mmCIF file of C-alpha atoms in Angstrom:
data_model
loop_
_atom_site.group_PDB
_atom_site.id
_atom_site.type_symbol
_atom_site.label_atom_id
_atom_site.label_comp_id
_atom_site.label_asym_id
_atom_site.label_seq_id
_atom_site.Cartn_x
_atom_site.Cartn_y
_atom_site.Cartn_z
ATOM 1 C CA UNK Y 1071 73.907 -49.235 61.595
ATOM 2 C CA UNK Y 1072 73.805 -49.719 57.843
ATOM 3 C CA UNK Y 1073 73.973 -46.883 55.322
ATOM 4 C CA UNK Y 1074 70.303 -47.343 54.478
ATOM 5 C CA UNK Y 1075 69.348 -47.226 58.149
ATOM 6 C CA UNK Y 1076 71.362 -44.038 58.626
ATOM 7 C CA UNK Y 1077 69.641 -42.502 55.616
ATOM 8 C CA UNK Y 1078 66.186 -43.405 56.935
ATOM 9 C CA UNK Y 1079 67.066 -41.978 60.347
ATOM 10 C CA UNK Y 1080 68.340 -38.762 58.784
ATOM 11 C CA UNK Y 1081 65.176 -38.449 56.706
ATOM 12 C CA UNK Y 1082 63.013 -38.935 59.758
ATOM 13 C CA UNK Y 1083 64.972 -36.308 61.661
ATOM 14 C CA UNK Y 1084 64.597 -33.895 58.754
ATOM 15 C CA UNK Y 1085 60.841 -34.475 58.683
ATOM 16 C CA UNK Y 1086 60.422 -33.876 62.415
ATOM 17 C CA UNK Y 1087 62.585 -30.758 62.231
ATOM 18 C CA UNK Y 1088 60.584 -29.443 59.287
ATOM 19 C CA UNK Y 1089 57.194 -29.933 60.926
ATOM 20 C CA UNK Y 1090 58.204 -28.500 64.288
ATOM 21 C CA UNK Y 1091 60.026 -25.366 63.161
ATOM 22 C CA UNK Y 1092 57.714 -24.557 60.282
ATOM 23 C CA UNK Y 1093 54.732 -24.627 62.635
ATOM 24 C CA UNK Y 1094 56.513 -22.472 65.227
ATOM 25 C CA UNK Y 1095 57.429 -19.934 62.551
ATOM 26 C CA UNK Y 1096 53.869 -19.808 61.254
ATOM 27 C CA UNK Y 1097 52.319 -19.130 64.649
ATOM 28 C CA UNK Y 1098 54.687 -16.183 65.050
ATOM 29 C CA UNK Y 1099 54.762 -14.789 61.496
ATOM 30 C CA UNK Y 1100 51.459 -15.629 59.804
ATOM 31 C CA UNK Y 1101 49.697 -12.850 57.938
ATOM 32 C CA UNK Y 1102 46.387 -11.492 59.184
ATOM 33 C CA UNK Y 1103 44.122 -12.545 56.307
ATOM 34 C CA UNK Y 1104 40.309 -12.200 56.487
ATOM 35 C CA UNK Y 1105 39.634 -15.914 55.904
ATOM 36 C CA UNK Y 1106 41.988 -16.806 58.775
ATOM 37 C CA UNK Y 1107 39.936 -14.943 61.365
ATOM 38 C CA UNK Y 1108 37.430 -17.759 61.681
ATOM 39 C CA UNK Y 1109 36.997 -21.368 60.661
ATOM 40 C CA UNK Y 1110 33.823 -20.974 58.662
ATOM 41 C CA UNK Y 1111 34.183 -23.685 55.982
ATOM 42 C CA UNK Y 1112 32.155 -21.659 53.473
ATOM 43 C CA UNK Y 1113 34.501 -18.678 53.762
ATOM 44 C CA UNK Y 1114 37.566 -20.907 53.598
ATOM 45 C CA UNK Y 1115 36.159 -22.584 50.502
ATOM 46 C CA UNK Y 1116 35.556 -19.213 48.793
ATOM 47 C CA UNK Y 1117 39.058 -18.005 49.616
ATOM 48 C CA UNK Y 1118 40.697 -21.149 48.261
ATOM 49 C CA UNK Y 1119 38.781 -20.937 44.968
ATOM 50 C CA UNK Y 1120 39.649 -17.254 44.605
ATOM 51 C CA UNK Y 1121 43.318 -17.853 45.398
ATOM 52 C CA UNK Y 1122 43.738 -20.251 42.481
ATOM 53 C CA UNK Y 1123 45.935 -18.427 39.914
ATOM 54 C CA UNK Y 1124 45.467 -15.147 41.830
ATOM 55 C CA UNK Y 1125 47.663 -13.263 44.303
ATOM 56 C CA UNK Y 1126 46.591 -12.831 47.924
ATOM 57 C CA UNK Y 1127 46.670 -9.016 47.777
ATOM 58 C CA UNK Y 1128 44.316 -9.106 44.778
ATOM 59 C CA UNK Y 1129 41.933 -11.561 46.411
ATOM 60 C CA UNK Y 1130 41.363 -9.752 49.734
ATOM 61 C CA UNK Y 1131 38.957 -7.016 48.495
ATOM 62 C CA UNK Y 1132 37.143 -9.508 46.265
ATOM 63 C CA UNK Y 1133 36.723 -11.907 49.174
ATOM 64 C CA UNK Y 1134 35.334 -9.195 51.427
ATOM 65 C CA UNK Y 1135 32.848 -8.017 48.796
ATOM 66 C CA UNK Y 1136 31.817 -11.567 47.941
ATOM 67 C CA UNK Y 1137 30.975 -12.641 51.487
ATOM 68 C CA UNK Y 1138 29.181 -9.345 52.058
ATOM 69 C CA UNK Y 1139 26.977 -9.964 49.023
ATOM 70 C CA UNK Y 1140 26.673 -13.745 49.489
ATOM 71 C CA UNK Y 1141 27.180 -14.363 53.231
ATOM 72 C CA UNK Y 1142 25.890 -17.937 53.226
ATOM 73 C CA UNK Y 1143 25.855 -20.995 51.015
ATOM 74 C CA UNK Y 1144 22.138 -20.473 50.467
ATOM 75 C CA UNK Y 1145 22.638 -16.854 49.416
ATOM 76 C CA UNK Y 1146 25.166 -17.911 46.790
ATOM 77 C CA UNK Y 1147 23.067 -20.844 45.611
ATOM 78 C CA UNK Y 1148 19.964 -18.679 45.155
ATOM 79 C CA UNK Y 1149 21.649 -15.675 43.499
ATOM 80 C CA UNK Y 1150 21.243 -14.950 39.775
ATOM 81 C CA UNK Y 1151 24.368 -16.067 37.942
ATOM 82 C CA UNK Y 1152 24.805 -12.570 36.499
ATOM 83 C CA UNK Y 1153 25.213 -11.168 40.028
ATOM 84 C CA UNK Y 1154 27.807 -13.794 40.899
ATOM 85 C CA UNK Y 1155 29.805 -13.091 37.736
ATOM 86 C CA UNK Y 1156 29.616 -9.338 38.323
ATOM 87 C CA UNK Y 1157 30.923 -9.787 41.862
ATOM 88 C CA UNK Y 1158 33.728 -11.946 40.434
ATOM 89 C CA UNK Y 1159 34.504 -9.473 37.644
ATOM 90 C CA UNK Y 1160 38.233 -8.768 37.420
ATOM 91 C CA UNK Y 1161 39.401 -12.029 39.008
ATOM 92 C CA UNK Y 1162 39.339 -13.910 35.706
ATOM 93 C CA UNK Y 1163 38.914 -17.666 35.212
ATOM 94 C CA UNK Y 1164 35.152 -17.236 35.402
ATOM 95 C CA UNK Y 1165 34.495 -20.966 35.329
ATOM 96 C CA UNK Y 1166 35.652 -20.913 38.964
ATOM 97 C CA UNK Y 1167 32.709 -18.669 39.881
ATOM 98 C CA UNK Y 1168 30.227 -20.801 37.956
ATOM 99 C CA UNK Y 1169 31.538 -24.008 39.505
ATOM 100 C CA UNK Y 1170 31.429 -22.415 42.952
ATOM 101 C CA UNK Y 1171 27.780 -21.478 42.549
ATOM 102 C CA UNK Y 1172 26.938 -24.914 41.138
ATOM 103 C CA UNK Y 1173 28.623 -26.521 44.155
ATOM 104 C CA UNK Y 1174 26.759 -24.169 46.520
ATOM 105 C CA UNK Y 1175 23.516 -25.491 45.045
ATOM 106 C CA UNK Y 1176 24.774 -29.028 45.692
ATOM 107 C CA UNK Y 1177 25.521 -28.163 49.319
ATOM 108 C CA UNK Y 1178 22.114 -26.545 49.748
ATOM 109 C CA UNK Y 1179 20.231 -29.461 48.227
ATOM 110 C CA UNK Y 1180 22.267 -32.384 49.579
ATOM 111 C CA UNK Y 1181 23.629 -31.122 52.910
ATOM 112 C CA UNK Y 1182 21.141 -28.551 54.130
ATOM 113 C CA UNK Y 1183 23.403 -25.624 53.319
ATOM 114 C CA UNK Y 1184 26.251 -26.860 55.541
ATOM 115 C CA UNK Y 1185 29.629 -27.588 53.946
ATOM 116 C CA UNK Y 1186 30.135 -31.302 54.706
ATOM 117 C CA UNK Y 1187 32.906 -32.622 56.952
ATOM 118 C CA UNK Y 1188 33.376 -35.676 54.792
ATOM 119 C CA UNK Y 1189 36.130 -36.354 52.281
ATOM 120 C CA UNK Y 1190 34.003 -38.041 49.630
ATOM 121 C CA UNK Y 1191 31.270 -35.418 49.921
ATOM 122 C CA UNK Y 1192 33.709 -32.516 49.564
ATOM 123 C CA UNK Y 1193 35.432 -34.202 46.608
ATOM 124 C CA UNK Y 1194 32.022 -34.567 44.987
ATOM 125 C CA UNK Y 1195 31.433 -30.818 44.827
ATOM 126 C CA UNK Y 1196 31.728 -29.160 41.414
ATOM 127 C CA UNK Y 1197 35.126 -27.545 40.892
ATOM 128 C CA UNK Y 1198 36.689 -29.016 44.047
ATOM 129 C CA UNK Y 1199 39.886 -30.944 43.363
ATOM 130 C CA UNK Y 1200 42.392 -32.614 45.700
ATOM 131 C CA UNK Y 1201 44.059 -29.377 46.811
ATOM 132 C CA UNK Y 1202 40.850 -27.470 47.545
ATOM 133 C CA UNK Y 1203 39.296 -30.467 49.295
ATOM 134 C CA UNK Y 1204 42.408 -30.872 51.445
ATOM 135 C CA UNK Y 1205 42.412 -27.177 52.312
ATOM 136 C CA UNK Y 1206 38.738 -27.145 53.327
ATOM 137 C CA UNK Y 1207 38.939 -30.343 55.361
ATOM 138 C CA UNK Y 1208 42.166 -29.429 57.151
ATOM 139 C CA UNK Y 1209 41.651 -25.704 57.760
ATOM 140 C CA UNK Y 1210 37.938 -25.749 58.572
ATOM 141 C CA UNK Y 1211 37.693 -29.148 60.275
ATOM 142 C CA UNK Y 1212 41.325 -29.874 61.231
ATOM 143 C CA UNK Y 1213 41.193 -33.159 59.356
ATOM 144 C CA UNK Y 1214 44.712 -34.575 58.600
ATOM 145 C CA UNK Y 1215 44.369 -34.148 54.828
ATOM 146 C CA UNK Y 1216 47.241 -32.829 52.676
ATOM 147 C CA UNK Y 1217 46.671 -29.695 50.599
ATOM 148 C CA UNK Y 1218 49.293 -29.751 47.858
ATOM 149 C CA UNK Y 1219 49.457 -26.951 45.296
ATOM 150 C CA UNK Y 1220 52.353 -25.448 43.338
ATOM 151 C CA UNK Y 1221 53.675 -23.541 46.353
ATOM 152 C CA UNK Y 1222 53.735 -26.671 48.478
ATOM 153 C CA UNK Y 1223 55.379 -28.806 45.786
ATOM 154 C CA UNK Y 1224 58.088 -26.175 45.380
ATOM 155 C CA UNK Y 1225 58.824 -26.184 49.125
ATOM 156 C CA UNK Y 1226 58.908 -29.966 49.367
ATOM 157 C CA UNK Y 1227 61.004 -30.316 46.206
ATOM 158 C CA UNK Y 1228 63.656 -28.056 47.673
ATOM 159 C CA UNK Y 1229 63.631 -29.204 51.273
ATOM 160 C CA UNK Y 1230 63.788 -32.916 50.398
ATOM 161 C CA UNK Y 1231 65.734 -32.453 47.126
ATOM 162 C CA UNK Y 1232 63.075 -34.122 44.988
ATOM 163 C CA UNK Y 1233 63.963 -33.846 41.310
ATOM 164 C CA UNK Y 1234 60.820 -35.465 39.894
ATOM 165 C CA UNK Y 1235 58.800 -33.400 37.429
ATOM 166 C CA UNK Y 1236 56.000 -31.737 39.415
ATOM 167 C CA UNK Y 1237 53.889 -31.423 36.260
ATOM 168 C CA UNK Y 1238 53.426 -35.205 36.226
ATOM 169 C CA UNK Y 1239 50.638 -37.001 38.081
ATOM 170 C CA UNK Y 1240 52.819 -39.553 39.916
ATOM 171 C CA UNK Y 1241 54.896 -36.715 41.388
ATOM 172 C CA UNK Y 1242 51.789 -35.043 42.800
ATOM 173 C CA UNK Y 1243 50.730 -38.352 44.377
ATOM 174 C CA UNK Y 1244 54.212 -38.701 45.896
ATOM 175 C CA UNK Y 1245 54.058 -35.131 47.246
ATOM 176 C CA UNK Y 1246 50.600 -35.670 48.743
ATOM 177 C CA UNK Y 1247 51.810 -38.784 50.548
ATOM 178 C CA UNK Y 1248 54.859 -36.928 51.874
ATOM 179 C CA UNK Y 1249 52.812 -33.905 52.955
ATOM 180 C CA UNK Y 1250 50.386 -36.163 54.836
ATOM 181 C CA UNK Y 1251 53.296 -37.748 56.735
ATOM 182 C CA UNK Y 1252 54.512 -34.326 57.831
ATOM 183 C CA UNK Y 1253 51.247 -33.138 59.432
ATOM 184 C CA UNK Y 1254 51.672 -32.965 63.234
ATOM 185 C CA UNK Y 1255 48.852 -34.529 65.198
ATOM 186 C CA UNK Y 1256 46.036 -32.076 65.835
ATOM 187 C CA UNK Y 1257 47.669 -29.325 63.750
ATOM 188 C CA UNK Y 1258 46.486 -30.093 60.222
ATOM 189 C CA UNK Y 1259 44.924 -26.708 59.530
ATOM 190 C CA UNK Y 1260 47.817 -24.639 60.824
ATOM 191 C CA UNK Y 1261 50.449 -26.879 59.255
ATOM 192 C CA UNK Y 1262 48.928 -26.768 55.771
ATOM 193 C CA UNK Y 1263 48.616 -23.005 55.975
ATOM 194 C CA UNK Y 1264 52.209 -22.813 57.177
ATOM 195 C CA UNK Y 1265 53.366 -24.723 54.095
ATOM 196 C CA UNK Y 1266 51.418 -22.356 51.855
ATOM 197 C CA UNK Y 1267 52.783 -19.340 53.732
ATOM 198 C CA UNK Y 1268 56.392 -20.485 53.429
ATOM 199 C CA UNK Y 1269 55.998 -20.944 49.679
ATOM 200 C CA UNK Y 1270 54.331 -17.564 49.263
ATOM 201 C CA UNK Y 1271 56.689 -15.469 51.407
ATOM 202 C CA UNK Y 1272 60.059 -17.241 51.731
ATOM 203 C CA UNK Y 1273 60.530 -20.179 49.367
ATOM 204 C CA UNK Y 1274 59.462 -18.171 46.319
ATOM 205 C CA UNK Y 1275 59.777 -19.341 42.690
ATOM 206 C CA UNK Y 1276 62.710 -17.041 41.963
ATOM 207 C CA UNK Y 1277 65.414 -15.902 44.367
ATOM 208 C CA UNK Y 1278 64.244 -17.879 47.428
ATOM 209 C CA UNK Y 1279 64.991 -16.110 50.719
ATOM 210 C CA UNK Y 1280 66.957 -18.840 52.453
ATOM 211 C CA UNK Y 1281 68.406 -16.831 55.339
ATOM 212 C CA UNK Y 1282 65.085 -16.097 57.132
ATOM 213 C CA UNK Y 1283 63.720 -19.558 56.304
ATOM 214 C CA UNK Y 1284 62.801 -21.410 59.510
ATOM 215 C CA UNK Y 1285 63.837 -24.802 58.080
ATOM 216 C CA UNK Y 1286 66.995 -23.846 56.147
ATOM 217 C CA UNK Y 1287 69.249 -25.923 58.415
ATOM 218 C CA UNK Y 1288 68.022 -29.204 56.930
ATOM 219 C CA UNK Y 1289 67.036 -27.980 53.450
ATOM 220 C CA UNK Y 1290 68.717 -30.508 51.134
ATOM 221 C CA UNK Y 1291 68.558 -28.286 48.057
ATOM 222 C CA UNK Y 1292 70.208 -25.374 49.893
ATOM 223 C CA UNK Y 1293 72.922 -27.652 51.222
ATOM 224 C CA UNK Y 1294 73.515 -28.942 47.685
ATOM 225 C CA UNK Y 1295 73.456 -25.412 46.241
ATOM 226 C CA UNK Y 1296 70.627 -26.163 43.799
ATOM 227 C CA UNK Y 1297 67.622 -24.479 45.419
ATOM 228 C CA UNK Y 1298 67.193 -22.094 42.488
ATOM 229 C CA UNK Y 1299 66.900 -24.942 39.970
ATOM 230 C CA UNK Y 1300 64.042 -26.688 41.792
ATOM 231 C CA UNK Y 1301 61.333 -27.695 41.349
ATOM 232 C CA UNK Y 1302 61.674 -29.487 38.037
ATOM 233 C CA UNK Y 1303 58.658 -28.687 35.886
ATOM 234 C CA UNK Y 1304 57.945 -29.390 32.240
ATOM 235 C CA UNK Y 1305 56.987 -26.199 30.477
ATOM 236 C CA UNK Y 1306 53.376 -26.082 29.377
ATOM 237 C CA UNK Y 1307 52.543 -25.618 25.734
ATOM 238 C CA UNK Y 1308 52.348 -21.854 25.082
ATOM 239 C CA UNK Y 1309 48.884 -20.468 24.362
ATOM 240 C CA UNK Y 1310 47.963 -20.095 20.700
ATOM 241 C CA UNK Y 1311 47.980 -16.465 19.485
ATOM 242 C CA UNK Y 1312 44.875 -15.194 17.722
ATOM 243 C CA UNK Y 1313 44.386 -11.795 16.124
ATOM 244 C CA UNK Y 1314 40.900 -10.293 16.354
ATOM 245 C CA UNK Y 1315 39.142 -7.159 15.121
ATOM 246 C CA UNK Y 1316 36.944 -5.441 17.714
ATOM 247 C CA UNK Y 1317 34.322 -2.738 17.188
ATOM 248 C CA UNK Y 1318 33.823 0.101 19.641
ATOM 249 C CA UNK Y 1319 30.482 1.301 18.250
ATOM 250 C CA UNK Y 1320 29.597 4.821 19.415
ATOM 251 C CA UNK Y 1321 25.897 5.572 19.525
ATOM 252 C CA UNK Y 1322 24.154 8.499 17.875
ATOM 253 C CA UNK Y 1323 20.743 10.052 18.364
ATOM 254 C CA UNK Y 1324 18.891 8.242 21.131
ATOM 255 C CA UNK Y 1325 22.044 6.200 21.783
ATOM 256 C CA UNK Y 1326 24.358 9.206 22.071
ATOM 257 C CA UNK Y 1327 26.963 8.799 24.814
ATOM 258 C CA UNK Y 1328 26.579 5.028 24.766
ATOM 259 C CA UNK Y 1329 28.485 2.150 23.206
ATOM 260 C CA UNK Y 1330 27.307 -1.209 21.950
ATOM 261 C CA UNK Y 1331 28.013 -4.431 23.829
ATOM 262 C CA UNK Y 1332 26.946 -7.981 23.109
ATOM 263 C CA UNK Y 1333 26.496 -11.093 25.222
ATOM 264 C CA UNK Y 1334 28.401 -14.285 24.555
ATOM 265 C CA UNK Y 1335 26.683 -17.672 24.142
ATOM 266 C CA UNK Y 1336 25.328 -19.557 27.156
ATOM 267 C CA UNK Y 1337 28.116 -22.141 27.017
ATOM 268 C CA UNK Y 1338 31.783 -22.261 26.132
ATOM 269 C CA UNK Y 1339 34.461 -19.612 26.520
ATOM 270 C CA UNK Y 1340 33.406 -16.686 28.761
ATOM 271 C CA UNK Y 1341 29.820 -17.965 28.704
ATOM 272 C CA UNK Y 1342 27.101 -15.299 29.069
ATOM 273 C CA UNK Y 1343 29.588 -12.516 29.707
ATOM 274 C CA UNK Y 1344 29.441 -9.182 27.905
ATOM 275 C CA UNK Y 1345 31.986 -7.721 25.498
ATOM 276 C CA UNK Y 1346 32.618 -5.453 22.552
ATOM 277 C CA UNK Y 1347 31.730 -7.200 19.273
ATOM 278 C CA UNK Y 1348 34.826 -8.796 17.749
ATOM 279 C CA UNK Y 1349 35.788 -11.332 15.085
ATOM 280 C CA UNK Y 1350 38.907 -13.250 13.986
ATOM 281 C CA UNK Y 1351 41.143 -11.264 11.663
ATOM 282 C CA UNK Y 1352 41.482 -12.805 8.190
ATOM 283 C CA UNK Y 1353 44.503 -15.145 8.127
ATOM 284 C CA UNK Y 1354 45.930 -13.873 4.874
ATOM 285 C CA UNK Y 1355 46.224 -10.390 6.356
ATOM 286 C CA UNK Y 1356 47.104 -11.358 9.922
ATOM 287 C CA UNK Y 1357 50.603 -12.611 9.144
ATOM 288 C CA UNK Y 1358 53.754 -11.048 10.478
ATOM 289 C CA UNK Y 1359 54.517 -10.077 14.043
ATOM 290 C CA UNK Y 1360 51.882 -10.778 16.650
ATOM 291 C CA UNK Y 1361 49.871 -7.674 17.449
ATOM 292 C CA UNK Y 1362 50.848 -5.940 14.193
ATOM 293 C CA UNK Y 1363 48.167 -3.767 12.619
ATOM 294 C CA UNK Y 1364 46.413 -5.019 9.510
ATOM 295 C CA UNK Y 1365 46.497 -2.689 6.523
ATOM 296 C CA UNK Y 1366 43.930 -0.003 7.354
ATOM 297 C CA UNK Y 1367 41.754 -0.560 4.291
ATOM 298 C CA UNK Y 1368 41.642 -4.341 4.762
ATOM 299 C CA UNK Y 1369 40.807 -4.070 8.453
ATOM 300 C CA UNK Y 1370 38.053 -1.508 7.948
ATOM 301 C CA UNK Y 1371 36.550 -3.490 5.091
ATOM 302 C CA UNK Y 1372 36.523 -6.745 7.052
ATOM 303 C CA UNK Y 1373 35.067 -5.061 10.131
ATOM 304 C CA UNK Y 1374 32.387 -3.315 8.050
ATOM 305 C CA UNK Y 1375 31.289 -6.616 6.502
ATOM 306 C CA UNK Y 1376 31.411 -8.406 9.855
ATOM 307 C CA UNK Y 1377 29.150 -5.857 11.513
ATOM 308 C CA UNK Y 1378 26.762 -5.738 8.584
ATOM 309 C CA UNK Y 1379 26.338 -9.514 8.494
ATOM 310 C CA UNK Y 1380 25.804 -9.509 12.273
ATOM 311 C CA UNK Y 1381 23.036 -6.921 11.972
ATOM 312 C CA UNK Y 1382 25.097 -4.079 13.469
ATOM 313 C CA UNK Y 1383 24.532 -0.809 11.593
ATOM 314 C CA UNK Y 1384 27.785 1.081 11.973
ATOM 315 C CA UNK Y 1385 30.707 2.455 9.964
ATOM 316 C CA UNK Y 1386 34.349 1.809 11.053
ATOM 317 C CA UNK Y 1387 36.276 5.076 11.248
ATOM 318 C CA UNK Y 1388 39.782 4.181 12.381
ATOM 319 C CA UNK Y 1389 42.038 2.291 14.756
ATOM 320 C CA UNK Y 1390 41.666 3.233 18.422
ATOM 321 C CA UNK Y 1391 43.936 0.960 20.443
ATOM 322 C CA UNK Y 1392 45.251 -2.589 20.859
ATOM 323 C CA UNK Y 1393 44.625 -4.869 23.825
ATOM 324 C CA UNK Y 1394 45.472 -8.402 24.841
ATOM 325 C CA UNK Y 1395 43.631 -11.095 26.768
ATOM 326 C CA UNK Y 1396 45.336 -14.317 27.817
ATOM 327 C CA UNK Y 1397 43.565 -17.603 28.447
ATOM 328 C CA UNK Y 1398 45.270 -20.864 29.384
ATOM 329 C CA UNK Y 1399 45.159 -22.074 25.774
ATOM 330 C CA UNK Y 1400 44.834 -18.941 23.658
ATOM 331 C CA UNK Y 1401 45.909 -15.295 23.571
ATOM 332 C CA UNK Y 1402 43.644 -12.755 21.923
ATOM 333 C CA UNK Y 1403 45.307 -9.684 20.468
ATOM 334 C CA UNK Y 1404 42.455 -7.270 19.887
ATOM 335 C CA UNK Y 1405 42.786 -4.428 17.417
ATOM 336 C CA UNK Y 1406 39.983 -2.102 18.445
ATOM 337 C CA UNK Y 1407 38.404 0.249 15.893
ATOM 338 C CA UNK Y 1408 36.079 3.140 16.655
ATOM 339 C CA UNK Y 1409 32.850 2.853 14.709
ATOM 340 C CA UNK Y 1410 29.943 5.239 14.278
ATOM 341 C CA UNK Y 1411 26.341 4.079 14.486
ATOM 342 C CA UNK Y 1412 24.538 4.706 11.192
ATOM 343 C CA UNK Y 1413 21.020 3.577 12.004
ATOM 344 C CA UNK Y 1414 18.998 2.757 15.087
ATOM 345 C CA UNK Y 1415 19.748 -0.775 16.279
ATOM 346 C CA UNK Y 1416 16.767 -3.110 16.871
ATOM 347 C CA UNK Y 1417 15.836 -3.948 20.438
ATOM 348 C CA UNK Y 1418 17.718 -6.832 22.029
ATOM 349 C CA UNK Y 1419 14.890 -9.350 21.592
ATOM 350 C CA UNK Y 1420 14.521 -8.442 17.953
ATOM 351 C CA UNK Y 1421 18.268 -8.557 17.477
ATOM 352 C CA UNK Y 1422 18.403 -12.117 18.752
ATOM 353 C CA UNK Y 1423 15.914 -13.130 16.065
ATOM 354 C CA UNK Y 1424 17.900 -11.281 13.411
ATOM 355 C CA UNK Y 1425 21.120 -12.999 14.452
ATOM 356 C CA UNK Y 1426 19.415 -16.374 14.654
ATOM 357 C CA UNK Y 1427 18.083 -16.002 11.118
ATOM 358 C CA UNK Y 1428 21.408 -14.741 9.817
ATOM 359 C CA UNK Y 1429 23.258 -17.694 11.295
ATOM 360 C CA UNK Y 1430 20.726 -20.459 10.578
ATOM 361 C CA UNK Y 1431 22.483 -21.474 7.389
ATOM 362 C CA UNK Y 1432 25.701 -21.766 9.355
ATOM 363 C CA UNK Y 1433 24.295 -24.288 11.871
ATOM 364 C CA UNK Y 1434 25.926 -27.214 10.074
ATOM 365 C CA UNK Y 1435 29.203 -27.297 12.005
ATOM 366 C CA UNK Y 1436 31.055 -24.839 9.780
ATOM 367 C CA UNK Y 1437 31.442 -22.099 12.374
ATOM 368 C CA UNK Y 1438 34.705 -23.459 13.628
ATOM 369 C CA UNK Y 1439 36.255 -23.075 10.175
ATOM 370 C CA UNK Y 1440 37.846 -19.877 8.935
ATOM 371 C CA UNK Y 1441 35.301 -18.082 6.680
ATOM 372 C CA UNK Y 1442 36.094 -17.410 3.077
ATOM 373 C CA UNK Y 1443 36.322 -13.793 1.969
ATOM 374 C CA UNK Y 1444 32.737 -13.720 0.680
ATOM 375 C CA UNK Y 1445 31.188 -16.083 3.228
ATOM 376 C CA UNK Y 1446 28.923 -14.926 6.092
ATOM 377 C CA UNK Y 1447 30.972 -14.301 9.231
ATOM 378 C CA UNK Y 1448 29.984 -16.070 12.445
ATOM 379 C CA UNK Y 1449 28.989 -13.788 15.297
ATOM 380 C CA UNK Y 1450 30.737 -16.222 17.632
ATOM 381 C CA UNK Y 1451 33.080 -19.091 16.936
ATOM 382 C CA UNK Y 1452 32.926 -21.509 19.864
ATOM 383 C CA UNK Y 1453 33.095 -24.512 17.531
ATOM 384 C CA UNK Y 1454 29.466 -25.511 18.148
ATOM 385 C CA UNK Y 1455 27.506 -23.939 15.310
ATOM 386 C CA UNK Y 1456 24.029 -24.846 16.568
ATOM 387 C CA UNK Y 1457 24.728 -23.473 20.045
ATOM 388 C CA UNK Y 1458 26.274 -20.317 18.618
ATOM 389 C CA UNK Y 1459 23.313 -19.640 16.361
ATOM 390 C CA UNK Y 1460 20.830 -20.221 19.172
ATOM 391 C CA UNK Y 1461 22.607 -18.429 21.990
ATOM 392 C CA UNK Y 1462 24.329 -15.412 20.493
ATOM 393 C CA UNK Y 1463 22.792 -12.041 19.755
ATOM 394 C CA UNK Y 1464 21.747 -10.226 22.918
ATOM 395 C CA UNK Y 1465 23.046 -6.672 22.761
ATOM 396 C CA UNK Y 1466 22.747 -3.429 24.696
ATOM 397 C CA UNK Y 1467 23.656 0.216 24.418
ATOM 398 C CA UNK Y 1468 25.351 1.247 27.652
ATOM 399 C CA UNK Y 1469 26.982 4.225 29.316
ATOM 400 C CA UNK Y 1470 29.456 4.062 32.169
ATOM 401 C CA UNK Y 1471 26.755 3.932 34.829
ATOM 402 C CA UNK Y 1472 25.194 0.922 33.117
ATOM 403 C CA UNK Y 1473 28.426 -1.070 33.381
ATOM 404 C CA UNK Y 1474 27.563 -2.039 36.954
ATOM 405 C CA UNK Y 1475 24.759 -4.204 35.601
ATOM 406 C CA UNK Y 1476 26.903 -6.369 33.319
ATOM 407 C CA UNK Y 1477 29.855 -8.698 33.891
ATOM 408 C CA UNK Y 1478 32.779 -8.152 31.520
ATOM 409 C CA UNK Y 1479 36.040 -10.056 31.007
ATOM 410 C CA UNK Y 1480 38.993 -7.966 32.192
ATOM 411 C CA UNK Y 1481 40.120 -6.851 28.759
ATOM 412 C CA UNK Y 1482 36.720 -5.376 27.851
ATOM 413 C CA UNK Y 1483 36.297 -3.844 31.294
ATOM 414 C CA UNK Y 1484 39.576 -1.986 30.783
ATOM 415 C CA UNK Y 1485 38.709 -0.956 27.227
ATOM 416 C CA UNK Y 1486 35.322 0.431 28.253
ATOM 417 C CA UNK Y 1487 36.763 2.290 31.218
ATOM 418 C CA UNK Y 1488 39.491 3.750 28.991
ATOM 419 C CA UNK Y 1489 36.894 4.926 26.505
ATOM 420 C CA UNK Y 1490 34.628 6.538 29.077
ATOM 421 C CA UNK Y 1491 37.682 8.135 30.704
ATOM 422 C CA UNK Y 1492 38.503 9.718 27.342
ATOM 423 C CA UNK Y 1493 34.958 10.990 27.071
ATOM 424 C CA UNK Y 1494 35.083 12.416 30.577
ATOM 425 C CA UNK Y 1495 32.021 10.453 31.648
#
């Protein structure tokens, strides 16, 4: 037998060992998770979308609430988007919720409300990529489709000592081909979940637990002593820091006990979600360490002008707290200032007209640029001036009880809860 033949035989033995013992371990050790108690493809689909960039322990209560509120594809498809976002509130990455609802409408219209058992059809759903499609098809329908995410690539990189960069497309294709070869006949759903489970519980990113690993005997990286250095992954470009000034406007008179919130534009970042009003800090004053406070006078002056030009009648009174919100491409550091309402704010419908008029002159594409000191300040800065001018402006005065009616990004949810906690309401 040649060296190459011996290598091929050893690889085949390692593959068979991996599939057999991983599956045995999973059947004995798998966690009792709510989406594993049935093979409803809709529930499996929801769980897989929620689990993207989110820990299992965090997802469980969200999953339970979501399927209680939207128990069927039709229920999700027909729900107002605001209800879907509110139910998703706290999970982050809100485009996942919007894509999920869009795809539910596709399933309702094209497939009679039944998640299709067809590869091309599942791939055609909004927000469903190769991993999610593989998970749905294998777990719900036991189709022999690979489901390769970061956990799975880490396990395969270590077990087979693959030193290719997992951030590159060709490596993912290679991993998907390998994962498909490993699926035992008739066990696609269990095997894919076993791979995910091993990566989540045993073959973790740092300090992998090799001793209780069911496949350690043939793990090439462990045998070579390099398990901690795999997988190889090019570091992503760090998100761009951005300093912002936020206004916590406290109501007076008929608005006493309430604070002002505004709604974001209908498209772009955090579309249609609610927040405290905030604007980019002026660059000349935002230098120095990230998160550092601007000089008090400069910050209060800029915030006063920003609110005035946005039609918000309030006076900044002082710094309250700092907060941070991280996106994939940007990090907001919010310096939040308490402000006192000075005059009754127009009703929301009237406010939209005021904002639209105030921003009309800015609808020439200039919103993406940093405003000069004496220039009108954009209410929003998505980069699309016309959309910003048309969509921005809805505002409400709310108390803590009202928060249940609006969907907030995590950072503003925490800020509002902190404020109402301080007020004892």
